[in-house]
Amino acid sequence: MSKGTITNRGKFLKNIRGKIGGISPDKPVEKPDWTVNPQRRVMKDFDQDQLVEVLEKQCHHIHTDFFLTNSESLQETLDQVLASYQTRSIVYSYDNRFHTYQLPEFFKNFAKKPEHEVFKWNDENREESISFSERADVGITFSDITLAESGTIVLFNRKGQGRSVSLLPKDYIAIIPKSTIVPRMTQATDYVHQQVEKGEEISSCINFITGPSNSADIEMNLVVGVHGPIRAAYIVVEDK
């Protein structure tokens, strides 16, 4: 298909900017200074243990398996989840936190079992990484921010953390350092806003994952596992 020609683009955009308040590239949007901020009062005084309790209760509503462990027992807990999911193949993101919690050795031992495979996401070979993710039983990532109120995992896509790891495998496991848990979406957007204010580079894509894939579009009947992971597990671990 030949490339089309755009005409009157400037005039068209100028008209739209005028209708929505004169916004232009040299006049950035100013954040309103609200006199009331009820969203900041939600779980304002909760400590991390209380936020964990909220997250655990929410996991029940979003059909997600919940586990609480410490760094010493993380491998045992992970092995338990993989066994319950009858996992034979694993893909995991390129993330230094896997080394922090000494998981590469666990994966190495897992791969020694008959017909077992483990693959670490490789940005140098995206096609192979995506191909393995498509047929993997489980994808594993660490959570960057975790929203207790909704039971949502926030992933900041970056080199080594392809979206395919959490989207394409049959099941998904999120390892959640306890310190990443915040009350709600408010704190996640605050974090991104602060990055922008500091002039820092932000992720080109931010994923919000709330349990396994589901839909209630048809007759409002909830169907779980329709366009992504069928099952999901959250493993909350004490920070190391």
Short mmCIF file of C-alpha atoms in Angstrom, two decimals:
data_model
loop_
_atom_site.label_atom_id
_atom_site.label_comp_id
_atom_site.label_asym_id
_atom_site.label_seq_id
_atom_site.Cartn_x
_atom_site.Cartn_y
_atom_site.Cartn_z
CA MET A 1 0.00 0.00 0.00
CA SER A 2 1.42 3.39 -0.98
CA LYS A 3 1.94 6.02 1.68
CA GLY A 4 -0.91 8.51 1.84
CA THR A 5 -0.73 12.29 1.96
CA ILE A 6 -1.82 14.24 5.04
CA THR A 7 -3.37 17.62 4.36
CA ASN A 8 -4.47 20.39 6.74
CA ARG A 9 -2.99 18.53 9.71
CA GLY A 10 -1.80 21.70 11.44
CA LYS A 11 -5.16 23.42 11.08
CA PHE A 12 -7.00 20.31 12.31
CA LEU A 13 -4.81 19.91 15.41
CA LYS A 14 -4.96 23.62 16.19
CA ASN A 15 -8.75 23.44 16.19
CA ILE A 16 -8.71 20.48 18.61
CA ARG A 17 -6.22 22.20 20.94
CA GLY A 18 -8.44 25.25 21.02
CA LYS A 19 -11.50 23.20 21.93
CA ILE A 20 -9.77 21.46 24.85
CA GLY A 21 -8.18 24.51 26.35
CA GLY A 22 -5.37 25.77 24.18
CA ILE A 23 -2.92 22.93 24.89
CA SER A 24 0.18 23.02 22.71
CA PRO A 25 3.70 21.51 22.76
CA ASP A 26 5.06 24.71 24.30
CA LYS A 27 2.26 24.83 26.88
CA PRO A 28 2.33 21.56 28.86
CA VAL A 29 -0.65 20.27 30.82
CA GLU A 30 -0.68 21.54 34.38
CA LYS A 31 -1.82 19.15 37.07
CA PRO A 32 -4.81 20.58 39.00
CA ASP A 33 -4.25 21.45 42.63
CA TRP A 34 -7.19 19.62 44.17
CA THR A 35 -8.42 20.81 47.57
CA VAL A 36 -9.58 17.30 48.49
CA ASN A 37 -7.60 14.08 47.85
CA PRO A 38 -9.65 11.17 49.25
CA GLN A 39 -7.58 8.64 47.30
CA ARG A 40 -4.60 9.37 49.56
CA ARG A 41 -6.51 8.43 52.69
CA VAL A 42 -7.14 4.84 51.60
CA MET A 43 -5.02 2.57 53.84
CA LYS A 44 -2.87 5.60 54.64
CA ASP A 45 -1.66 4.28 58.00
CA PHE A 46 -1.34 0.60 57.07
CA ASP A 47 2.04 -1.02 57.66
CA GLN A 48 3.49 -3.70 55.34
CA ASP A 49 1.99 -6.59 57.31
CA GLN A 50 -1.49 -5.06 57.06
CA LEU A 51 -1.03 -4.48 53.33
CA VAL A 52 -0.07 -8.15 52.93
CA GLU A 53 -3.35 -9.12 54.62
CA VAL A 54 -5.31 -6.91 52.24
CA LEU A 55 -3.49 -8.40 49.25
CA GLU A 56 -4.14 -11.96 50.43
CA LYS A 57 -7.88 -11.31 50.78
CA GLN A 58 -8.02 -9.69 47.36
CA CYS A 59 -6.28 -12.68 45.78
CA HIS A 60 -9.31 -14.77 46.73
CA HIS A 61 -11.55 -12.46 44.70
CA ILE A 62 -9.30 -12.46 41.62
CA HIS A 63 -8.82 -16.27 41.58
CA THR A 64 -5.12 -16.07 42.40
CA ASP A 65 -3.14 -18.45 44.59
CA PHE A 66 -1.37 -16.64 47.43
CA PHE A 67 1.77 -17.69 49.30
CA LEU A 68 3.75 -15.94 52.03
CA THR A 69 7.35 -16.96 52.65
CA ASN A 70 10.84 -15.70 53.46
CA SER A 71 14.06 -15.73 51.46
CA GLU A 72 15.27 -18.95 53.09
CA SER A 73 12.08 -20.82 52.15
CA LEU A 74 11.43 -19.18 48.78
CA GLN A 75 12.85 -22.06 46.75
CA GLU A 76 10.77 -24.58 48.68
CA THR A 77 7.62 -22.50 48.16
CA LEU A 78 8.36 -22.02 44.47
CA ASP A 79 8.92 -25.77 44.07
CA GLN A 80 5.56 -26.37 45.76
CA VAL A 81 3.74 -24.06 43.34
CA LEU A 82 5.45 -25.53 40.28
CA ALA A 83 4.57 -29.04 41.41
CA SER A 84 0.91 -28.11 41.95
CA TYR A 85 0.80 -26.63 38.43
CA GLN A 86 2.50 -29.77 37.01
CA THR A 87 5.15 -27.54 35.46
CA ARG A 88 7.71 -28.93 33.02
CA SER A 89 8.89 -25.76 31.30
CA ILE A 90 9.69 -22.33 32.77
CA VAL A 91 10.54 -18.97 31.22
CA TYR A 92 11.71 -16.16 33.48
CA SER A 93 12.73 -12.55 32.99
CA TYR A 94 16.29 -11.24 32.91
CA ASP A 95 16.24 -9.62 36.34
CA ASN A 96 19.06 -9.32 38.89
CA ARG A 97 16.62 -10.10 41.69
CA PHE A 98 16.64 -13.75 40.62
CA HIS A 99 20.33 -13.79 41.57
CA THR A 100 19.65 -11.87 44.79
CA TYR A 101 17.33 -14.66 45.90
CA GLN A 102 19.68 -17.37 44.53
CA LEU A 103 17.12 -18.76 42.10
CA PRO A 104 19.39 -19.54 39.10
CA GLU A 105 20.73 -22.58 40.98
CA PHE A 106 17.14 -23.67 41.68
CA PHE A 107 16.31 -23.39 37.96
CA LYS A 108 19.46 -25.32 37.08
CA ASN A 109 18.39 -28.21 39.29
CA PHE A 110 14.83 -28.04 37.98
CA ALA A 111 16.09 -28.38 34.40
CA LYS A 112 17.99 -31.57 35.28
CA LYS A 113 14.73 -33.45 35.74
CA PRO A 114 13.50 -35.51 32.76
CA GLU A 115 11.66 -33.48 30.11
CA HIS A 116 12.09 -30.26 32.09
CA GLU A 117 13.21 -27.00 30.47
CA VAL A 118 14.12 -23.54 31.75
CA PHE A 119 14.71 -20.45 29.60
CA LYS A 120 15.85 -16.98 30.63
CA TRP A 121 14.49 -14.15 28.47
CA ASN A 122 17.12 -13.05 25.97
CA ASP A 123 16.78 -9.64 24.36
CA GLU A 124 19.47 -10.56 21.85
CA ASN A 125 17.18 -13.28 20.51
CA ARG A 126 13.63 -12.05 20.92
CA GLU A 127 12.18 -14.53 18.42
CA GLU A 128 13.47 -17.52 20.39
CA SER A 129 12.37 -15.90 23.67
CA ILE A 130 8.85 -15.34 22.38
CA SER A 131 8.69 -18.81 20.84
CA PHE A 132 9.66 -20.47 24.13
CA SER A 133 7.22 -18.28 26.08
CA GLU A 134 4.39 -19.39 23.80
CA ARG A 135 4.87 -23.04 24.74
CA ALA A 136 6.09 -22.60 28.35
CA ASP A 137 4.02 -23.97 31.20
CA VAL A 138 4.93 -21.10 33.56
CA GLY A 139 6.28 -17.57 33.24
CA ILE A 140 7.96 -16.03 36.30
CA THR A 141 8.73 -12.38 37.01
CA PHE A 142 9.40 -10.19 40.01
CA SER A 143 6.85 -7.47 40.76
CA ASP A 144 8.09 -3.86 40.61
CA ILE A 145 5.09 -2.39 42.46
CA THR A 146 2.21 -4.37 43.97
CA LEU A 147 -1.23 -2.83 44.58
CA ALA A 148 -2.83 -4.36 47.66
CA GLU A 149 -6.31 -2.96 47.08
CA SER A 150 -6.81 -4.58 43.66
CA GLY A 151 -4.26 -7.40 43.82
CA THR A 152 -2.38 -5.96 40.87
CA ILE A 153 1.21 -6.62 39.79
CA VAL A 154 2.93 -3.66 38.14
CA LEU A 155 5.74 -4.47 35.69
CA PHE A 156 7.93 -1.77 34.18
CA ASN A 157 9.03 -3.16 30.86
CA ARG A 158 12.74 -2.80 30.28
CA LYS A 159 15.56 -4.69 28.65
CA GLY A 160 15.29 -8.30 29.72
CA GLN A 161 11.66 -8.08 30.84
CA GLY A 162 9.58 -8.88 27.81
CA ARG A 163 5.81 -8.76 28.11
CA SER A 164 5.65 -12.29 26.71
CA VAL A 165 6.95 -13.77 29.99
CA SER A 166 3.80 -12.78 31.88
CA LEU A 167 1.35 -13.05 28.98
CA LEU A 168 2.05 -16.11 26.82
CA PRO A 169 2.77 -19.07 29.16
CA LYS A 170 -0.08 -21.27 30.40
CA ASP A 171 0.39 -20.12 34.01
CA TYR A 172 2.04 -17.13 35.68
CA ILE A 173 3.95 -16.70 38.94
CA ALA A 174 4.81 -13.29 40.41
CA ILE A 175 7.45 -13.09 43.11
CA ILE A 176 6.60 -10.08 45.28
CA PRO A 177 9.23 -8.55 47.56
CA LYS A 178 7.26 -7.35 50.56
CA SER A 179 8.55 -3.78 50.23
CA THR A 180 6.94 -3.42 46.79
CA ILE A 181 3.44 -3.59 48.24
CA VAL A 182 1.61 -0.24 48.33
CA PRO A 183 -2.05 0.55 49.07
CA ARG A 184 -3.38 1.26 45.58
CA MET A 185 -2.96 2.72 42.09
CA THR A 186 -2.37 6.17 43.61
CA GLN A 187 1.12 5.25 44.77
CA ALA A 188 2.06 3.63 41.45
CA THR A 189 1.11 6.72 39.45
CA ASP A 190 2.91 8.92 42.00
CA TYR A 191 6.08 6.94 41.36
CA VAL A 192 5.84 7.40 37.58
CA HIS A 193 5.04 11.10 38.00
CA GLN A 194 8.11 11.56 40.19
CA GLN A 195 10.26 9.93 37.51
CA VAL A 196 8.91 12.39 34.95
CA GLU A 197 9.50 15.34 37.29
CA LYS A 198 13.14 14.25 37.76
CA GLY A 199 13.64 13.94 34.02
CA GLU A 200 14.28 10.21 34.30
CA GLU A 201 13.60 7.80 31.48
CA ILE A 202 10.36 5.92 32.07
CA SER A 203 9.28 2.56 30.72
CA SER A 204 7.78 2.57 27.25
CA CYS A 205 5.20 0.10 28.53
CA ILE A 206 3.86 -0.44 32.04
CA ASN A 207 1.85 -3.62 32.58
CA PHE A 208 -0.84 -3.97 35.23
CA ILE A 209 -1.63 -7.63 35.88
CA THR A 210 -4.51 -8.56 38.15
CA GLY A 211 -4.51 -12.32 38.51
CA PRO A 212 -5.16 -14.73 35.62
CA SER A 213 -6.78 -13.53 32.42
CA ASN A 214 -10.56 -13.30 32.62
CA SER A 215 -13.60 -11.82 30.95
CA ALA A 216 -17.22 -11.22 31.87
CA ASP A 217 -18.29 -9.66 28.58
CA ILE A 218 -20.73 -12.46 27.73
CA GLU A 219 -23.89 -12.32 29.84
CA MET A 220 -21.75 -11.04 32.74
CA ASN A 221 -20.58 -14.60 33.43
CA LEU A 222 -16.96 -14.62 34.60
CA VAL A 223 -14.67 -16.83 32.54
CA VAL A 224 -11.08 -17.22 33.80
CA GLY A 225 -8.17 -18.03 31.52
CA VAL A 226 -9.53 -16.76 28.21
CA HIS A 227 -6.70 -14.78 26.62
CA GLY A 228 -3.63 -15.28 28.79
CA PRO A 229 -2.44 -17.29 31.79
CA ILE A 230 -5.04 -19.75 33.06
CA ARG A 231 -3.72 -19.71 36.62
CA ALA A 232 -1.70 -17.20 38.58
CA ALA A 233 0.19 -17.35 41.87
CA TYR A 234 1.62 -14.53 43.97
CA ILE A 235 4.53 -15.39 46.24
CA VAL A 236 5.16 -12.63 48.78
CA VAL A 237 8.69 -12.86 50.15
CA GLU A 238 10.50 -10.92 52.86
CA ASP A 239 13.07 -8.61 51.32
CA LYS A 240 16.62 -9.89 51.31
#
